[in-house]
Amino acid sequence: MEKKPDILLMMSDQHAASYAGYEKGMVDTPNLDRLAADGIRFANHYTACPLCVPARMSFLTGRLPVETGVTANNQALAEMSPTFLFPLIEAGYETVLIGRMHFIGKDLRHGFVKRIGGDFTPTTWCPSREEIIKERGVFMQASGSGGCLSVIGGGESPVRYYDEEIVRLTAEYLSYPHEKPQFIIVGTFGPHFPYVADPELYKKYKEKAWLPDTFGKTPDYVEENTWLHRRQKEISLEKAIAANAAYCALVEECDRNVGKIRTIFEKYTEREGHPNIFGYLSDHGDTAGARNMYGKETFFEDAVRVPCLLAGDGLPKGKVILENTSLMDIGPTICELAGTSYRENYVDGVSLTGLWECENPSEKKNERVIVSQYFESKGGPSRWEEKEGVKSQEQTEYCYAVMLKKGKWKYIEYHNQKPLLFNLETD
């Protein structure tokens, strides 16, 4: 009987696809470059939502945010919601989460048989955050898009400590044998802000003084859109260079962790005599100064296009897939590689194995329409406040936004705003 492959996916947070050596080359990512050369790179891979929790729940379920009911970071996935982990369990896999998945609510597994290491973020946003603020100090404000520019530079941070611990826990878990085939997700926090990175790497990129081409520019389509215009930040050139340097440094740090985790995993599978598949992806990107915006929460390329790489036994080497693909496709793809399926009628994602198995692919490229959704809120997400001893939720103004990507065309619409259409080859 043919052995099932052990599968490990490393999932980072807030890594824009263009920040990789194999793309524009502004960041040194030798481990990701090697992974791309050894396997498959999905060049047009998009998140289902440019926000952490909705994106991750869409990743696990293969469904759009409007279907999961998770449209904000303070919302929990229903306990009865199926995820692609359950078919893997039925196929004999041990499903393991090492690190974070940004789960909210009581169910912190959703199909993971084992959880190793805690999450970096709280499981609920409703109670007072005073204790968290005391614990993280200045880094609390710097962890969100609103205050992301409040702390910038080289040094230590909770994010860097957390990711270091997750690498250690991965090495510990894979240092001994396991009876069942393994499906492991290693969840790190970087390169998500705070924009604080390894001092030497920060210095390296600050000396390059690189900024996105659109920094300092306010296109008409941004100025005329209420929701986009409010995301622009007034920032000095010096501070912008520092923020971008820190982000580039965080990406290179993340790349180092990719190399460490891949080595740990391959040593384990070699020792056990198992075939293996290793992958890397992220939940969403970071605009990192483009159009004077930082973080995610828009449909611009650096916010929604994310890296996705797969390599291992039985997979082609150096393959670049140009067709549009989605974060929701990963579950069905992994299930097929594991010898099972996740093809419920209501799943929006599809298996991608046909994209590299077909010897004579269709001449029509990127004909699939990729959907990404975002639920914008003016004034930030709802928050809980004590008012005369009774907790009440302060509501803000909300707006539904959607992106459709087909071929070179990208359509963006915010409710009650002028629709936008981009030709990504010329605009």
PDB file of N, CA and C in Angstrom, residues 273-324:
ATOM      1  N   GLY A 273      10.979   7.770   6.641  1.00  0.00           N
ATOM      2  CA  GLY A 273      10.781   7.122   5.355  1.00  0.00           C
ATOM      3  C   GLY A 273       9.444   7.439   4.721  1.00  0.00           C
ATOM      4  N   HIS A 274       8.963   8.663   4.937  1.00  0.00           N
ATOM      5  CA  HIS A 274       7.660   9.069   4.411  1.00  0.00           C
ATOM      6  C   HIS A 274       7.827  10.044   3.248  1.00  0.00           C
ATOM      7  N   PRO A 275       6.957   9.980   2.252  1.00  0.00           N
ATOM      8  CA  PRO A 275       6.920  11.061   1.252  1.00  0.00           C
ATOM      9  C   PRO A 275       6.424  12.334   1.922  1.00  0.00           C
ATOM     10  N   ASN A 276       6.736  13.480   1.327  1.00  0.00           N
ATOM     11  CA  ASN A 276       6.324  14.728   1.974  1.00  0.00           C
ATOM     12  C   ASN A 276       5.904  15.780   0.962  1.00  0.00           C
ATOM     13  N   ILE A 277       5.076  16.703   1.434  1.00  0.00           N
ATOM     14  CA  ILE A 277       4.696  17.901   0.687  1.00  0.00           C
ATOM     15  C   ILE A 277       4.792  19.074   1.648  1.00  0.00           C
ATOM     16  N   PHE A 278       5.510  20.107   1.226  1.00  0.00           N
ATOM     17  CA  PHE A 278       5.692  21.309   2.050  1.00  0.00           C
ATOM     18  C   PHE A 278       5.127  22.504   1.299  1.00  0.00           C
ATOM     19  N   GLY A 279       4.403  23.350   2.003  1.00  0.00           N
ATOM     20  CA  GLY A 279       3.828  24.526   1.363  1.00  0.00           C
ATOM     21  C   GLY A 279       3.980  25.774   2.202  1.00  0.00           C
ATOM     22  N   TYR A 280       3.918  26.905   1.530  1.00  0.00           N
ATOM     23  CA  TYR A 280       3.950  28.202   2.215  1.00  0.00           C
ATOM     24  C   TYR A 280       2.869  29.095   1.625  1.00  0.00           C
ATOM     25  N   LEU A 281       2.165  29.811   2.496  1.00  0.00           N
ATOM     26  CA  LEU A 281       1.151  30.764   2.059  1.00  0.00           C
ATOM     27  C   LEU A 281       0.915  31.783   3.158  1.00  0.00           C
ATOM     28  N   SER A 282       0.128  32.804   2.836  1.00  0.00           N
ATOM     29  CA  SER A 282      -0.211  33.830   3.813  1.00  0.00           C
ATOM     30  C   SER A 282      -1.687  34.161   3.684  1.00  0.00           C
ATOM     31  N   ASP A 283      -2.245  34.795   4.734  1.00  0.00           N
ATOM     32  CA  ASP A 283      -3.690  35.054   4.730  1.00  0.00           C
ATOM     33  C   ASP A 283      -4.072  36.274   3.903  1.00  0.00           C
ATOM     34  N   HIS A 284      -3.236  37.287   3.887  1.00  0.00           N
ATOM     35  CA  HIS A 284      -3.455  38.523   3.113  1.00  0.00           C
ATOM     36  C   HIS A 284      -2.133  39.262   3.065  1.00  0.00           C
ATOM     37  N   GLY A 285      -2.108  40.396   2.388  1.00  0.00           N
ATOM     38  CA  GLY A 285      -0.862  41.129   2.243  1.00  0.00           C
ATOM     39  C   GLY A 285      -0.792  42.396   3.072  1.00  0.00           C
ATOM     40  N   ASP A 286       0.081  43.308   2.636  1.00  0.00           N
ATOM     41  CA  ASP A 286       0.293  44.595   3.303  1.00  0.00           C
ATOM     42  C   ASP A 286       0.657  45.600   2.217  1.00  0.00           C
ATOM     43  N   THR A 287      -0.069  46.707   2.152  1.00  0.00           N
ATOM     44  CA  THR A 287       0.224  47.710   1.127  1.00  0.00           C
ATOM     45  C   THR A 287       1.541  48.429   1.395  1.00  0.00           C
ATOM     46  N   ALA A 288       1.983  48.455   2.650  1.00  0.00           N
ATOM     47  CA  ALA A 288       3.332  48.909   3.006  1.00  0.00           C
ATOM     48  C   ALA A 288       3.736  50.242   2.374  1.00  0.00           C
ATOM     49  N   GLY A 289       2.833  51.200   2.371  1.00  0.00           N
ATOM     50  CA  GLY A 289       3.165  52.540   1.897  1.00  0.00           C
ATOM     51  C   GLY A 289       2.656  52.880   0.514  1.00  0.00           C
ATOM     52  N   ALA A 290       2.218  51.896  -0.251  1.00  0.00           N
ATOM     53  CA  ALA A 290       1.666  52.187  -1.576  1.00  0.00           C
ATOM     54  C   ALA A 290       0.423  53.062  -1.426  1.00  0.00           C
ATOM     55  N   ARG A 291       0.389  54.168  -2.173  1.00  0.00           N
ATOM     56  CA  ARG A 291      -0.700  55.160  -2.091  1.00  0.00           C
ATOM     57  C   ARG A 291      -0.868  55.692  -0.673  1.00  0.00           C
ATOM     58  N   ASN A 292       0.232  55.664   0.100  1.00  0.00           N
ATOM     59  CA  ASN A 292       0.235  56.120   1.495  1.00  0.00           C
ATOM     60  C   ASN A 292      -0.720  55.317   2.375  1.00  0.00           C
ATOM     61  N   MET A 293      -0.875  54.047   2.062  1.00  0.00           N
ATOM     62  CA  MET A 293      -1.698  53.152   2.872  1.00  0.00           C
ATOM     63  C   MET A 293      -0.821  52.070   3.485  1.00  0.00           C
ATOM     64  N   TYR A 294      -1.236  51.590   4.654  1.00  0.00           N
ATOM     65  CA  TYR A 294      -0.486  50.553   5.364  1.00  0.00           C
ATOM     66  C   TYR A 294      -1.442  49.473   5.855  1.00  0.00           C
ATOM     67  N   GLY A 295      -0.970  48.241   5.840  1.00  0.00           N
ATOM     68  CA  GLY A 295      -1.805  47.131   6.259  1.00  0.00           C
ATOM     69  C   GLY A 295      -2.608  46.567   5.111  1.00  0.00           C
ATOM     70  N   LYS A 296      -3.730  45.954   5.460  1.00  0.00           N
ATOM     71  CA  LYS A 296      -4.558  45.276   4.456  1.00  0.00           C
ATOM     72  C   LYS A 296      -5.840  46.086   4.243  1.00  0.00           C
ATOM     73  N   GLU A 297      -6.987  45.406   4.207  1.00  0.00           N
ATOM     74  CA  GLU A 297      -8.311  46.047   4.208  1.00  0.00           C
ATOM     75  C   GLU A 297      -8.622  46.882   2.958  1.00  0.00           C
ATOM     76  N   THR A 298      -7.933  46.584   1.865  1.00  0.00           N
ATOM     77  CA  THR A 298      -8.289  47.140   0.556  1.00  0.00           C
ATOM     78  C   THR A 298      -8.136  46.014  -0.464  1.00  0.00           C
ATOM     79  N   PHE A 299      -8.511  46.294  -1.703  1.00  0.00           N
ATOM     80  CA  PHE A 299      -8.371  45.294  -2.762  1.00  0.00           C
ATOM     81  C   PHE A 299      -7.208  45.601  -3.699  1.00  0.00           C
ATOM     82  N   PHE A 300      -6.307  46.489  -3.301  1.00  0.00           N
ATOM     83  CA  PHE A 300      -5.112  46.718  -4.100  1.00  0.00           C
ATOM     84  C   PHE A 300      -4.227  45.471  -4.035  1.00  0.00           C
ATOM     85  N   GLU A 301      -3.412  45.274  -5.064  1.00  0.00           N
ATOM     86  CA  GLU A 301      -2.687  44.018  -5.234  1.00  0.00           C
ATOM     87  C   GLU A 301      -1.882  43.609  -4.006  1.00  0.00           C
ATOM     88  N   ASP A 302      -1.158  44.546  -3.401  1.00  0.00           N
ATOM     89  CA  ASP A 302      -0.317  44.164  -2.273  1.00  0.00           C
ATOM     90  C   ASP A 302      -1.121  43.770  -1.041  1.00  0.00           C
ATOM     91  N   ALA A 303      -2.406  44.083  -1.017  1.00  0.00           N
ATOM     92  CA  ALA A 303      -3.257  43.690   0.107  1.00  0.00           C
ATOM     93  C   ALA A 303      -3.941  42.348  -0.122  1.00  0.00           C
ATOM     94  N   VAL A 304      -4.240  42.017  -1.388  1.00  0.00           N
ATOM     95  CA  VAL A 304      -5.035  40.805  -1.655  1.00  0.00           C
ATOM     96  C   VAL A 304      -4.271  39.674  -2.341  1.00  0.00           C
ATOM     97  N   ARG A 305      -3.188  39.977  -3.042  1.00  0.00           N
ATOM     98  CA  ARG A 305      -2.437  38.899  -3.707  1.00  0.00           C
ATOM     99  C   ARG A 305      -1.378  38.387  -2.745  1.00  0.00           C
ATOM    100  N   VAL A 306      -1.384  37.083  -2.518  1.00  0.00           N
ATOM    101  CA  VAL A 306      -0.521  36.497  -1.496  1.00  0.00           C
ATOM    102  C   VAL A 306       0.330  35.374  -2.090  1.00  0.00           C
ATOM    103  N   PRO A 307       1.465  35.072  -1.458  1.00  0.00           N
ATOM    104  CA  PRO A 307       2.292  33.965  -1.947  1.00  0.00           C
ATOM    105  C   PRO A 307       1.620  32.625  -1.688  1.00  0.00           C
ATOM    106  N   CYS A 308       1.827  31.694  -2.587  1.00  0.00           N
ATOM    107  CA  CYS A 308       1.357  30.316  -2.406  1.00  0.00           C
ATOM    108  C   CYS A 308       2.315  29.400  -3.152  1.00  0.00           C
ATOM    109  N   LEU A 309       3.009  28.547  -2.413  1.00  0.00           N
ATOM    110  CA  LEU A 309       4.031  27.665  -2.970  1.00  0.00           C
ATOM    111  C   LEU A 309       3.835  26.258  -2.427  1.00  0.00           C
ATOM    112  N   LEU A 310       3.999  25.263  -3.286  1.00  0.00           N
ATOM    113  CA  LEU A 310       3.921  23.859  -2.888  1.00  0.00           C
ATOM    114  C   LEU A 310       5.078  23.097  -3.518  1.00  0.00           C
ATOM    115  N   ALA A 311       5.722  22.240  -2.739  1.00  0.00           N
ATOM    116  CA  ALA A 311       6.806  21.414  -3.274  1.00  0.00           C
ATOM    117  C   ALA A 311       6.818  20.084  -2.543  1.00  0.00           C
ATOM    118  N   GLY A 312       7.278  19.058  -3.233  1.00  0.00           N
ATOM    119  CA  GLY A 312       7.377  17.766  -2.568  1.00  0.00           C
ATOM    120  C   GLY A 312       7.270  16.607  -3.530  1.00  0.00           C
ATOM    121  N   ASP A 313       7.151  15.433  -2.967  1.00  0.00           N
ATOM    122  CA  ASP A 313       7.115  14.205  -3.766  1.00  0.00           C
ATOM    123  C   ASP A 313       5.910  14.191  -4.697  1.00  0.00           C
ATOM    124  N   GLY A 314       6.175  13.908  -5.972  1.00  0.00           N
ATOM    125  CA  GLY A 314       5.116  13.814  -6.959  1.00  0.00           C
ATOM    126  C   GLY A 314       4.702  15.128  -7.577  1.00  0.00           C
ATOM    127  N   LEU A 315       5.294  16.227  -7.141  1.00  0.00           N
ATOM    128  CA  LEU A 315       4.939  17.538  -7.685  1.00  0.00           C
ATOM    129  C   LEU A 315       6.017  18.010  -8.657  1.00  0.00           C
ATOM    130  N   PRO A 316       5.634  18.731  -9.708  1.00  0.00           N
ATOM    131  CA  PRO A 316       6.623  19.226 -10.671  1.00  0.00           C
ATOM    132  C   PRO A 316       7.519  20.285 -10.054  1.00  0.00           C
ATOM    133  N   LYS A 317       8.686  20.466 -10.641  1.00  0.00           N
ATOM    134  CA  LYS A 317       9.638  21.468 -10.155  1.00  0.00           C
ATOM    135  C   LYS A 317       9.631  22.693 -11.063  1.00  0.00           C
ATOM    136  N   GLY A 318       9.744  23.860 -10.450  1.00  0.00           N
ATOM    137  CA  GLY A 318       9.855  25.094 -11.210  1.00  0.00           C
ATOM    138  C   GLY A 318       8.624  25.458 -12.008  1.00  0.00           C
ATOM    139  N   LYS A 319       7.473  24.990 -11.591  1.00  0.00           N
ATOM    140  CA  LYS A 319       6.218  25.250 -12.303  1.00  0.00           C
ATOM    141  C   LYS A 319       5.601  26.555 -11.802  1.00  0.00           C
ATOM    142  N   VAL A 320       5.244  27.438 -12.730  1.00  0.00           N
ATOM    143  CA  VAL A 320       4.572  28.690 -12.385  1.00  0.00           C
ATOM    144  C   VAL A 320       3.162  28.645 -12.958  1.00  0.00           C
ATOM    145  N   ILE A 321       2.184  28.712 -12.088  1.00  0.00           N
ATOM    146  CA  ILE A 321       0.778  28.693 -12.491  1.00  0.00           C
ATOM    147  C   ILE A 321       0.300  30.131 -12.629  1.00  0.00           C
ATOM    148  N   LEU A 322      -0.112  30.519 -13.836  1.00  0.00           N
ATOM    149  CA  LEU A 322      -0.548  31.891 -14.089  1.00  0.00           C
ATOM    150  C   LEU A 322      -2.048  32.086 -13.884  1.00  0.00           C
ATOM    151  N   GLU A 323      -2.807  31.008 -13.895  1.00  0.00           N
ATOM    152  CA  GLU A 323      -4.252  31.122 -13.703  1.00  0.00           C
ATOM    153  C   GLU A 323      -4.562  31.736 -12.339  1.00  0.00           C
ATOM    154  N   ASN A 324      -5.660  32.466 -12.267  1.00  0.00           N
ATOM    155  CA  ASN A 324      -6.103  33.027 -10.999  1.00  0.00           C
ATOM    156  C   ASN A 324      -6.534  31.907 -10.058  1.00  0.00           C
TER     157      ASN A 324
END
